[in-house]
Short mmCIF file of C-alpha atoms in Angstrom, two decimals:
data_model
loop_
_atom_site.label_atom_id
_atom_site.label_comp_id
_atom_site.label_asym_id
_atom_site.label_seq_id
_atom_site.Cartn_x
_atom_site.Cartn_y
_atom_site.Cartn_z
CA UNK A 277 114.01 89.73 115.07
CA UNK A 278 112.62 93.18 114.33
CA UNK A 279 108.84 93.33 114.05
CA UNK A 280 106.59 96.20 113.01
CA UNK A 281 102.88 96.62 113.68
CA UNK A 282 100.53 99.22 112.25
CA UNK A 283 97.64 100.56 114.30
CA UNK A 284 94.93 103.18 113.91
CA UNK A 285 91.34 103.65 112.75
CA UNK A 286 90.36 101.49 109.80
CA UNK A 287 87.74 103.94 108.56
CA UNK A 288 88.27 107.63 107.85
CA UNK A 289 85.76 110.12 106.49
CA UNK A 290 86.50 112.12 103.33
CA UNK A 291 88.31 115.43 103.96
CA UNK A 292 89.50 114.23 107.38
CA UNK A 293 92.98 113.17 108.50
CA UNK A 294 94.25 109.59 108.37
CA UNK A 295 96.47 108.81 111.38
CA UNK A 296 98.52 105.63 111.74
CA UNK A 297 101.19 104.50 114.16
CA UNK A 298 103.84 101.85 113.65
CA UNK A 299 105.22 100.17 116.77
CA UNK A 300 108.66 98.62 116.45
CA UNK A 301 109.70 95.68 118.61
CA UNK A 302 112.84 93.54 118.75
CA UNK A 303 115.12 96.49 118.13
CA UNK A 304 115.54 100.17 118.85
CA UNK A 305 114.19 102.71 116.40
CA UNK A 306 117.22 104.84 117.30
CA UNK A 307 119.85 102.30 116.31
CA UNK A 308 121.78 102.17 113.08
CA UNK A 309 121.24 104.09 109.89
CA UNK A 310 117.78 102.79 109.16
CA UNK A 311 114.93 104.78 107.75
CA UNK A 312 111.38 104.09 108.86
CA UNK A 313 108.91 104.22 106.04
CA UNK A 314 105.26 104.20 105.09
CA UNK A 315 104.15 102.44 101.93
CA UNK A 316 100.63 101.92 100.65
CA UNK A 317 98.83 99.72 98.15
CA UNK A 318 95.38 100.61 96.79
CA UNK A 319 93.15 97.59 96.19
CA UNK A 320 94.32 95.69 93.10
CA UNK A 321 97.21 98.10 92.46
CA UNK A 322 100.93 98.33 93.07
CA UNK A 323 103.06 99.58 95.93
CA UNK A 324 103.48 103.32 96.45
CA UNK A 325 106.15 104.85 98.70
CA UNK A 326 104.64 107.52 100.95
CA UNK A 327 107.65 108.72 102.91
CA UNK A 328 110.29 107.91 105.50
CA UNK A 329 111.88 109.29 108.63
CA UNK A 330 115.19 108.75 110.38
CA UNK A 331 115.27 108.61 114.18
CA UNK A 332 116.86 112.07 114.07
CA UNK A 333 113.62 113.40 112.61
CA UNK A 334 114.86 113.95 109.06
CA UNK A 335 112.09 113.09 106.62
CA UNK A 336 111.35 112.69 102.92
CA UNK A 337 107.98 112.14 101.30
CA UNK A 338 106.55 111.33 97.90
CA UNK A 339 106.09 114.61 96.03
CA UNK A 340 102.90 113.24 94.45
CA UNK A 341 101.24 113.56 97.85
CA UNK A 342 102.22 117.24 97.95
CA UNK A 343 101.98 118.70 101.44
CA UNK A 344 99.32 116.31 102.77
CA UNK A 345 101.84 114.02 104.49
CA UNK A 346 103.48 114.36 107.89
CA UNK A 347 105.69 111.66 109.41
CA UNK A 348 106.98 111.83 112.96
CA UNK A 349 108.97 109.63 115.31
CA UNK A 350 108.72 109.01 119.05
CA UNK A 351 111.94 107.32 120.13
CA UNK A 352 110.74 106.98 123.73
CA UNK A 353 107.88 104.75 122.57
CA UNK A 354 109.81 103.11 119.71
CA UNK A 355 107.11 104.29 117.33
CA UNK A 356 106.74 106.37 114.21
CA UNK A 357 103.55 107.82 112.80
CA UNK A 358 101.85 108.95 109.63
CA UNK A 359 99.30 111.70 109.16
CA UNK A 360 97.67 112.19 105.78
CA UNK A 361 95.21 115.04 105.63
CA UNK A 362 92.32 115.90 103.31
CA UNK A 363 91.78 112.27 102.40
CA UNK A 364 89.58 111.12 99.53
CA UNK A 365 88.44 107.72 98.31
CA UNK A 366 91.69 107.53 96.33
CA UNK A 367 93.55 107.19 99.63
CA UNK A 368 91.81 103.90 100.39
CA UNK A 369 94.61 101.35 100.56
CA UNK A 370 96.50 98.85 102.63
CA UNK A 371 99.09 100.88 104.52
CA UNK A 372 102.38 99.23 105.47
CA UNK A 373 105.17 100.42 107.70
CA UNK A 374 108.64 99.10 106.95
CA UNK A 375 112.28 99.45 107.98
CA UNK A 376 114.68 100.34 105.22
CA UNK A 377 118.40 100.83 104.82
CA UNK A 378 120.22 102.80 102.12
CA UNK A 379 121.74 100.50 99.55
CA UNK A 380 119.77 97.55 100.88
CA UNK A 381 116.01 98.06 100.82
CA UNK A 382 113.07 97.15 103.02
CA UNK A 383 114.02 94.08 105.04
CA UNK A 384 111.23 94.27 107.59
CA UNK A 385 107.54 95.01 106.98
CA UNK A 386 104.43 95.26 109.09
CA UNK A 387 101.50 93.03 108.18
CA UNK A 388 99.64 95.96 106.65
CA UNK A 389 96.39 97.64 107.58
CA UNK A 390 93.44 98.38 105.31
CA UNK A 391 92.30 101.96 105.63
CA UNK A 392 89.00 102.81 103.97
CA UNK A 393 87.98 106.38 103.22
CA UNK A 394 84.21 106.58 103.21
CA UNK A 395 81.42 108.58 104.76
CA UNK B 179 113.01 110.92 86.02
CA UNK B 180 112.29 108.93 89.16
CA UNK B 181 110.37 106.09 87.57
CA UNK B 182 110.89 102.35 87.46
CA UNK B 183 109.28 100.36 84.65
CA UNK B 184 108.36 96.68 84.85
CA UNK B 185 106.54 94.40 82.45
CA UNK B 186 103.01 93.92 83.85
CA UNK B 187 102.97 90.15 83.41
CA UNK B 188 105.38 87.30 82.72
CA UNK B 189 104.85 83.56 82.58
CA UNK B 190 107.19 80.62 82.98
CA UNK B 191 106.83 76.87 82.71
CA UNK B 192 107.31 74.93 85.92
CA UNK B 193 111.02 74.24 86.46
CA UNK B 194 112.20 76.71 83.82
CA UNK B 195 114.09 79.97 84.25
CA UNK B 196 112.50 83.38 84.12
CA UNK B 197 113.95 86.90 84.23
CA UNK B 198 111.93 89.86 85.48
CA UNK B 199 113.30 93.27 84.57
CA UNK B 200 113.11 96.76 86.00
CA UNK B 201 114.25 99.85 84.08
CA UNK B 202 114.92 103.38 85.23
CA UNK B 203 117.60 106.05 85.21
CA UNK B 204 117.90 105.99 89.01
CA UNK B 205 119.31 102.45 88.75
CA UNK B 206 122.53 103.90 87.36
CA UNK B 207 123.33 105.11 90.90
CA UNK B 208 121.62 102.68 93.27
CA UNK B 209 120.93 98.98 92.97
CA UNK B 210 117.35 97.77 92.99
CA UNK B 211 115.87 95.67 95.73
CA UNK B 212 113.18 93.11 94.90
CA UNK B 213 110.03 92.02 96.71
CA UNK B 214 107.70 89.07 96.27
CA UNK B 215 104.05 89.56 97.18
CA UNK B 216 101.53 86.77 97.27
CA UNK B 217 97.80 87.64 97.33
CA UNK B 218 96.66 89.02 100.64
CA UNK B 219 100.17 89.08 102.12
CA UNK B 220 102.77 91.70 102.87
CA UNK B 221 105.73 91.95 100.49
CA UNK B 222 108.75 89.75 101.20
CA UNK B 223 112.30 90.99 100.62
CA UNK B 224 114.04 88.61 98.18
CA UNK B 225 117.07 90.34 96.61
CA UNK B 226 119.18 93.40 97.38
CA UNK B 227 122.43 94.99 96.30
CA UNK B 228 124.37 93.51 93.43
CA UNK B 229 123.07 89.98 94.06
CA UNK B 230 122.34 89.33 97.73
CA UNK B 231 119.65 87.16 99.24
CA UNK B 232 118.25 87.75 102.73
CA UNK B 233 118.31 84.79 105.04
CA UNK B 234 115.69 82.19 104.14
CA UNK B 235 115.34 83.10 100.47
CA UNK B 236 116.00 80.09 98.19
CA UNK B 237 119.12 80.23 96.04
CA UNK B 238 117.05 79.90 92.87
CA UNK B 239 116.48 83.67 93.26
CA UNK B 240 119.28 85.87 91.96
CA UNK B 241 119.77 89.46 90.89
CA UNK B 242 121.82 91.36 88.35
CA UNK B 243 122.20 94.88 87.09
CA UNK B 244 123.53 96.66 84.01
CA UNK B 245 123.23 100.34 83.26
CA UNK B 246 119.65 101.41 83.84
CA UNK B 247 118.25 97.86 84.08
CA UNK B 248 117.98 95.55 87.07
CA UNK B 249 116.88 91.95 86.76
CA UNK B 250 115.50 89.29 89.05
CA UNK B 251 116.06 85.74 87.84
CA UNK B 252 114.30 82.66 89.15
CA UNK B 253 116.13 79.52 88.08
CA UNK B 254 113.87 76.49 88.18
CA UNK B 255 110.61 78.26 88.98
CA UNK B 256 108.31 76.53 91.45
CA UNK B 257 104.55 76.76 91.79
CA UNK B 258 104.98 78.75 95.01
CA UNK B 259 106.91 81.43 93.10
CA UNK B 260 103.69 82.55 91.43
CA UNK B 261 103.26 86.05 92.82
CA UNK B 262 103.66 89.75 92.09
CA UNK B 263 107.23 91.03 92.05
CA UNK B 264 108.22 94.64 92.68
CA UNK B 265 111.52 96.43 92.28
CA UNK B 266 112.48 99.43 94.41
CA UNK B 267 115.31 101.91 94.39
CA UNK B 268 116.38 105.35 95.50
CA UNK B 269 116.88 108.59 93.61
CA UNK B 270 120.44 109.65 94.44
CA UNK B 271 119.63 113.34 93.97
CA UNK B 272 116.38 113.74 95.88
CA UNK B 273 116.60 110.81 98.28
CA UNK B 274 113.09 109.78 97.23
CA UNK B 275 112.22 106.12 96.91
CA UNK B 276 110.42 104.56 93.98
CA UNK B 277 108.66 101.26 93.34
CA UNK B 278 108.18 99.72 89.94
CA UNK B 279 104.63 99.00 88.86
CA UNK B 280 105.02 95.30 89.57
CA UNK B 281 105.19 92.14 87.47
CA UNK B 282 102.65 89.36 87.87
CA UNK B 283 104.46 86.04 87.48
CA UNK B 284 102.42 83.03 86.40
CA UNK B 285 103.95 79.58 86.71
CA UNK B 286 102.40 77.28 84.11
#
């Protein structure tokens, strides 16, 4: 059974960079045609897709986040990561990592991690 | 445009049938997938493709699609089905993913 776990600092200062890592267990990040995604949910609001990456390194991200997002993958550690720069209070949210598949959706999710942007 | 629209709230009497809809042009090319989210929990994958249920999802959950509208139907709603439901799909041109705004289901 594939499992995903987010990790990183829970508090980030305004204007700094949010950095999160998702560790995948129970399966290889390099197998299949899956995409590895970041999704967030501000308190009391809906889900927002941030971006995804294939193990090959190909990425897509939500254009609403402009150029603030960078997603990378480390196949040797079975991990993928998110960096979101120039954060503001509006970036405060629960951040989820998830495994997706084209034509299917997100079958596996991490438990989520609350990231607060505050000085 | 790459948007998915859901009704913000829907209610259903215990044991009755409810349909939750999701509308958007991108659904003409890719099916929606559906997620259930209870308060304080991560989303759970409940429907994908034309009408497929992941392992462990009760058969009272079903999906359908027509044109630019996808639907999630719960036949015989139970108290534990009270949750937020989100649709998700993919823009066939850009490869971007989109979530609907979510529907809060209340079981009366």
